[in-house]
XYZ file of C-alpha atoms in Angstrom:
293
model
C 62.878 -87.581 8.129
C 66.460 -86.293 8.228
C 67.374 -83.806 10.927
C 67.745 -80.162 10.017
C 71.256 -78.837 10.599
C 71.006 -75.673 12.669
C 73.729 -73.090 13.192
C 73.591 -70.592 16.049
C 74.875 -67.099 15.229
C 76.158 -65.569 18.453
C 76.633 -67.267 21.806
C 75.205 -64.878 24.375
C 72.329 -65.828 26.693
C 69.895 -66.619 23.877
C 72.556 -68.382 21.806
C 73.512 -70.624 24.727
C 69.844 -71.329 25.439
C 69.323 -72.310 21.783
C 72.322 -74.647 21.918
C 71.033 -76.234 25.118
C 67.546 -76.667 23.674
C 68.981 -78.273 20.528
C 70.554 -80.996 22.640
C 67.082 -82.186 23.604
C 65.391 -82.392 20.188
C 64.941 -85.328 17.837
C 64.345 -83.280 14.686
C 67.071 -80.605 14.815
C 70.856 -80.909 15.090
C 73.371 -78.274 16.199
C 75.774 -78.039 13.245
C 77.941 -75.296 14.699
C 78.232 -71.843 16.264
C 79.399 -68.655 14.566
C 81.222 -66.195 16.833
C 83.205 -63.006 16.428
C 86.975 -63.482 15.865
C 87.690 -61.951 19.300
C 85.542 -64.597 21.045
C 86.867 -67.959 22.288
C 86.805 -70.589 19.549
C 86.096 -73.401 21.985
C 82.788 -73.616 23.815
C 82.383 -74.627 27.458
C 80.950 -78.032 28.373
C 78.705 -79.630 27.317
C 79.349 -78.017 23.911
C 83.089 -78.611 23.703
C 82.846 -80.777 20.546
C 80.578 -78.410 18.619
C 82.375 -76.653 15.707
C 82.986 -72.941 16.300
C 83.802 -70.740 13.314
C 84.023 -67.050 12.505
C 82.023 -67.344 9.270
C 79.166 -69.631 8.338
C 80.848 -70.663 5.070
C 83.331 -72.674 7.163
C 80.571 -75.124 8.132
C 79.799 -78.035 5.812
C 76.006 -77.973 5.766
C 73.533 -75.476 7.179
C 69.767 -75.746 6.770
C 68.715 -72.905 9.097
C 70.535 -70.133 10.983
C 69.265 -68.874 14.340
C 70.207 -65.206 14.762
C 71.164 -64.590 18.409
C 73.101 -61.330 18.194
C 72.309 -57.819 19.545
C 69.356 -56.138 17.844
C 71.464 -53.349 16.344
C 73.461 -55.772 14.158
C 70.744 -58.310 13.343
C 69.802 -56.761 9.996
C 73.360 -56.833 8.657
C 73.810 -60.469 9.667
C 70.425 -61.436 8.210
C 71.116 -59.789 4.849
C 74.432 -61.603 4.501
C 72.857 -64.973 5.274
C 69.890 -64.460 2.957
C 72.267 -63.432 0.182
C 73.953 -66.799 0.691
C 70.449 -68.374 0.445
C 70.526 -69.619 4.041
C 67.094 -69.529 5.739
C 67.029 -67.627 9.030
C 65.053 -67.271 12.254
C 65.389 -64.022 14.212
C 63.953 -62.460 17.372
C 65.330 -58.903 17.537
C 63.840 -56.971 20.468
C 62.524 -53.780 18.857
C 59.286 -51.838 19.196
C 56.923 -49.644 17.213
C 58.055 -48.140 13.887
C 61.580 -49.518 14.321
C 60.225 -53.064 14.450
C 58.048 -52.599 11.353
C 60.963 -51.077 9.416
C 63.113 -54.011 10.520
C 60.538 -56.552 9.302
C 60.124 -54.738 5.972
C 63.887 -54.786 5.345
C 64.120 -58.517 6.071
C 61.095 -59.184 3.882
C 62.648 -57.308 0.949
C 65.930 -59.215 1.311
C 64.201 -62.588 1.636
C 62.102 -62.033 -1.504
C 65.067 -60.706 -3.467
C 67.178 -63.785 -2.686
C 64.242 -66.245 -2.845
C 64.994 -67.475 0.677
C 62.832 -68.064 3.730
C 62.990 -65.970 6.911
C 60.914 -66.160 10.099
C 60.842 -62.919 12.071
C 59.731 -62.145 15.623
C 60.355 -65.693 16.846
C 61.096 -65.025 20.505
C 59.307 -64.221 23.729
C 58.658 -60.571 22.847
C 58.195 -59.958 19.997
C 56.866 -63.425 19.374
C 54.950 -65.333 22.009
C 53.776 -62.503 24.297
C 51.868 -60.634 21.537
C 50.022 -63.889 20.803
C 48.819 -64.052 24.409
C 47.749 -60.415 24.243
C 45.894 -60.993 20.976
C 44.132 -64.044 22.421
C 43.044 -62.064 25.482
C 41.664 -59.296 23.249
C 39.820 -61.824 21.096
C 38.161 -63.421 24.106
C 37.345 -60.084 25.783
C 37.024 -57.617 22.878
C 35.528 -54.834 25.002
C 37.950 -54.458 27.886
C 41.205 -53.099 29.268
C 44.610 -54.762 29.260
C 47.399 -54.050 31.716
C 50.833 -55.596 31.663
C 53.929 -55.391 33.838
C 57.175 -57.316 33.570
C 58.560 -56.642 37.049
C 55.911 -55.736 39.626
C 57.218 -53.680 42.519
C 57.686 -55.384 45.890
C 56.155 -54.073 49.118
C 58.312 -54.966 52.135
C 55.653 -53.958 54.679
C 52.980 -56.163 53.094
C 55.496 -58.992 52.625
C 56.324 -58.945 56.340
C 52.642 -59.136 57.265
C 52.102 -62.215 55.061
C 55.179 -63.922 56.515
C 53.641 -63.621 59.986
C 50.711 -65.849 59.013
C 51.000 -69.266 60.653
C 52.237 -71.911 58.230
C 54.000 -69.489 55.868
C 57.717 -70.076 55.393
C 58.291 -67.151 53.050
C 56.353 -64.542 51.094
C 56.708 -61.842 48.472
C 54.037 -59.137 48.091
C 54.080 -57.100 44.897
C 51.778 -54.462 43.487
C 50.843 -52.710 40.292
C 48.389 -50.025 39.163
C 46.397 -49.840 35.944
C 45.920 -46.724 33.839
C 43.126 -45.515 36.110
C 45.277 -45.893 39.221
C 43.487 -49.003 40.502
C 45.841 -51.034 42.704
C 46.122 -54.827 42.586
C 48.381 -56.772 44.961
C 49.986 -60.048 43.943
C 51.109 -62.168 46.876
C 53.389 -65.197 46.454
C 53.644 -67.602 49.386
C 55.855 -70.579 50.204
C 54.236 -72.873 52.735
C 56.179 -74.407 55.588
C 56.312 -78.184 55.459
C 54.290 -80.317 57.898
C 52.349 -77.404 59.395
C 48.748 -78.187 60.435
C 45.887 -75.908 59.496
C 43.254 -74.689 61.949
C 41.243 -77.903 61.618
C 44.333 -80.051 62.043
C 43.712 -81.853 58.758
C 46.723 -80.732 56.791
C 48.911 -77.749 55.939
C 47.776 -74.148 55.855
C 45.731 -73.528 52.715
C 45.526 -70.709 50.201
C 41.961 -70.082 51.357
C 43.207 -69.443 54.907
C 45.882 -67.063 53.624
C 43.329 -65.171 51.545
C 40.993 -64.937 54.554
C 43.812 -63.614 56.753
C 44.699 -60.959 54.182
C 41.068 -59.916 53.744
C 40.814 -59.333 57.509
C 44.069 -57.386 57.829
C 43.900 -53.552 57.714
C 46.844 -53.419 55.292
C 44.853 -55.284 52.632
C 41.307 -54.119 53.375
C 39.605 -52.620 50.342
C 42.354 -53.778 47.947
C 42.133 -56.366 45.200
C 44.578 -59.129 46.155
C 45.581 -62.289 44.296
C 47.486 -65.069 46.087
C 49.724 -67.655 44.389
C 51.661 -70.583 45.837
C 55.307 -71.050 44.763
C 57.844 -73.740 45.567
C 60.561 -71.339 46.674
C 60.422 -67.630 47.481
C 64.234 -67.480 47.393
C 64.267 -68.820 43.839
C 61.517 -66.396 42.856
C 63.443 -63.399 44.184
C 66.675 -64.570 42.585
C 65.035 -65.096 39.221
C 63.505 -61.628 39.257
C 61.753 -62.123 35.919
C 58.164 -62.608 35.080
C 55.009 -61.232 33.575
C 51.603 -60.178 34.823
C 49.124 -59.749 31.978
C 45.522 -59.026 32.877
C 42.526 -58.131 30.741
C 39.294 -57.039 32.384
C 35.999 -56.661 30.558
C 33.685 -53.680 30.783
C 29.994 -53.821 31.681
C 29.197 -54.512 28.028
C 31.307 -57.675 28.127
C 29.384 -59.237 30.983
C 30.054 -60.039 34.610
C 33.307 -61.610 35.748
C 35.066 -61.341 32.367
C 38.712 -61.363 33.491
C 41.770 -63.167 32.167
C 45.104 -63.331 34.018
C 48.462 -64.599 32.808
C 50.952 -64.885 35.666
C 54.334 -66.420 35.002
C 57.917 -66.638 36.194
C 60.497 -67.893 33.723
C 63.874 -67.396 32.063
C 63.353 -65.164 29.017
C 66.300 -66.605 27.071
C 65.015 -70.160 27.521
C 61.542 -69.224 26.302
C 63.004 -67.320 23.327
C 65.132 -70.337 22.378
C 62.169 -72.711 22.449
C 60.170 -70.409 20.190
C 63.111 -70.132 17.756
C 63.409 -73.915 17.536
C 59.678 -74.213 16.957
C 60.060 -71.729 14.080
C 63.125 -73.493 12.642
C 61.344 -76.807 12.135
C 58.736 -75.067 9.957
C 61.263 -73.652 7.477
C 61.090 -76.573 4.978
C 57.322 -76.134 4.528
C 57.402 -72.363 3.953
C 57.678 -70.425 0.700
C 60.484 -67.885 0.135
C 59.920 -64.553 1.853
C 59.543 -63.285 5.401
C 56.977 -64.869 7.725
C 55.990 -63.543 11.143
C 56.096 -66.167 13.846
C 52.787 -67.712 14.830
C 51.765 -70.737 16.834
C 49.899 -71.917 13.766
C 52.299 -72.491 10.897
């Protein structure tokens, strides 16, 4: 099967992530990048040989366009591409009525020009709502709480760092709608440190036991996670905590937790590429991204 020629519209964080992801695929090829006339027309390494143009018509062949421009100009770019009968994938970050209006406008343009569009193909909107929907399906009678950047507690972090065998720690916290506090503790273990029994390094169980016995954590729900590097975690500063807890009607111990640290642009790019490969099998019109195409 011949590769699909993909063009990236815009070369910000998501555009660069899309270009990088395209270098590692066997089924998609980066045909070029479209940038504003005021932007440099030569890309940095390793993309120096990729064609850079100010209008998509200057590229020889385009099968799909990935829209990686600010949300406020996405609709104008999409309409122009659909008018030229170029299929598109977009991931504009909008919410509520604005997002629905945005999808409706793209759908009308796609049907009018008999061209395919995939909307909401990013991290959010896109992948995150699928996780939330799955959690709700599995625990239909429950409560969901989500935070993208849990607040750090320096006092609690210092206490965790004083536990033998811990090289570094980061203690964060969040409250649900009823004010219930949950602490999330990330620990980096020191290398070659023996545990109490002398059989290996300090374990997560020992950390959890130490926290349960400390007055700072008594009576609080605490979750402990091991990470490779606390410094990298703090530098990254991005992540998600998504938790759904069932009610008494759901049954005992019905809890789901999604805890992740990642680069949002990289995740968005991977979702956009997943959407792009489905374009040839889709009918004209707008399609909302789904894991099941």
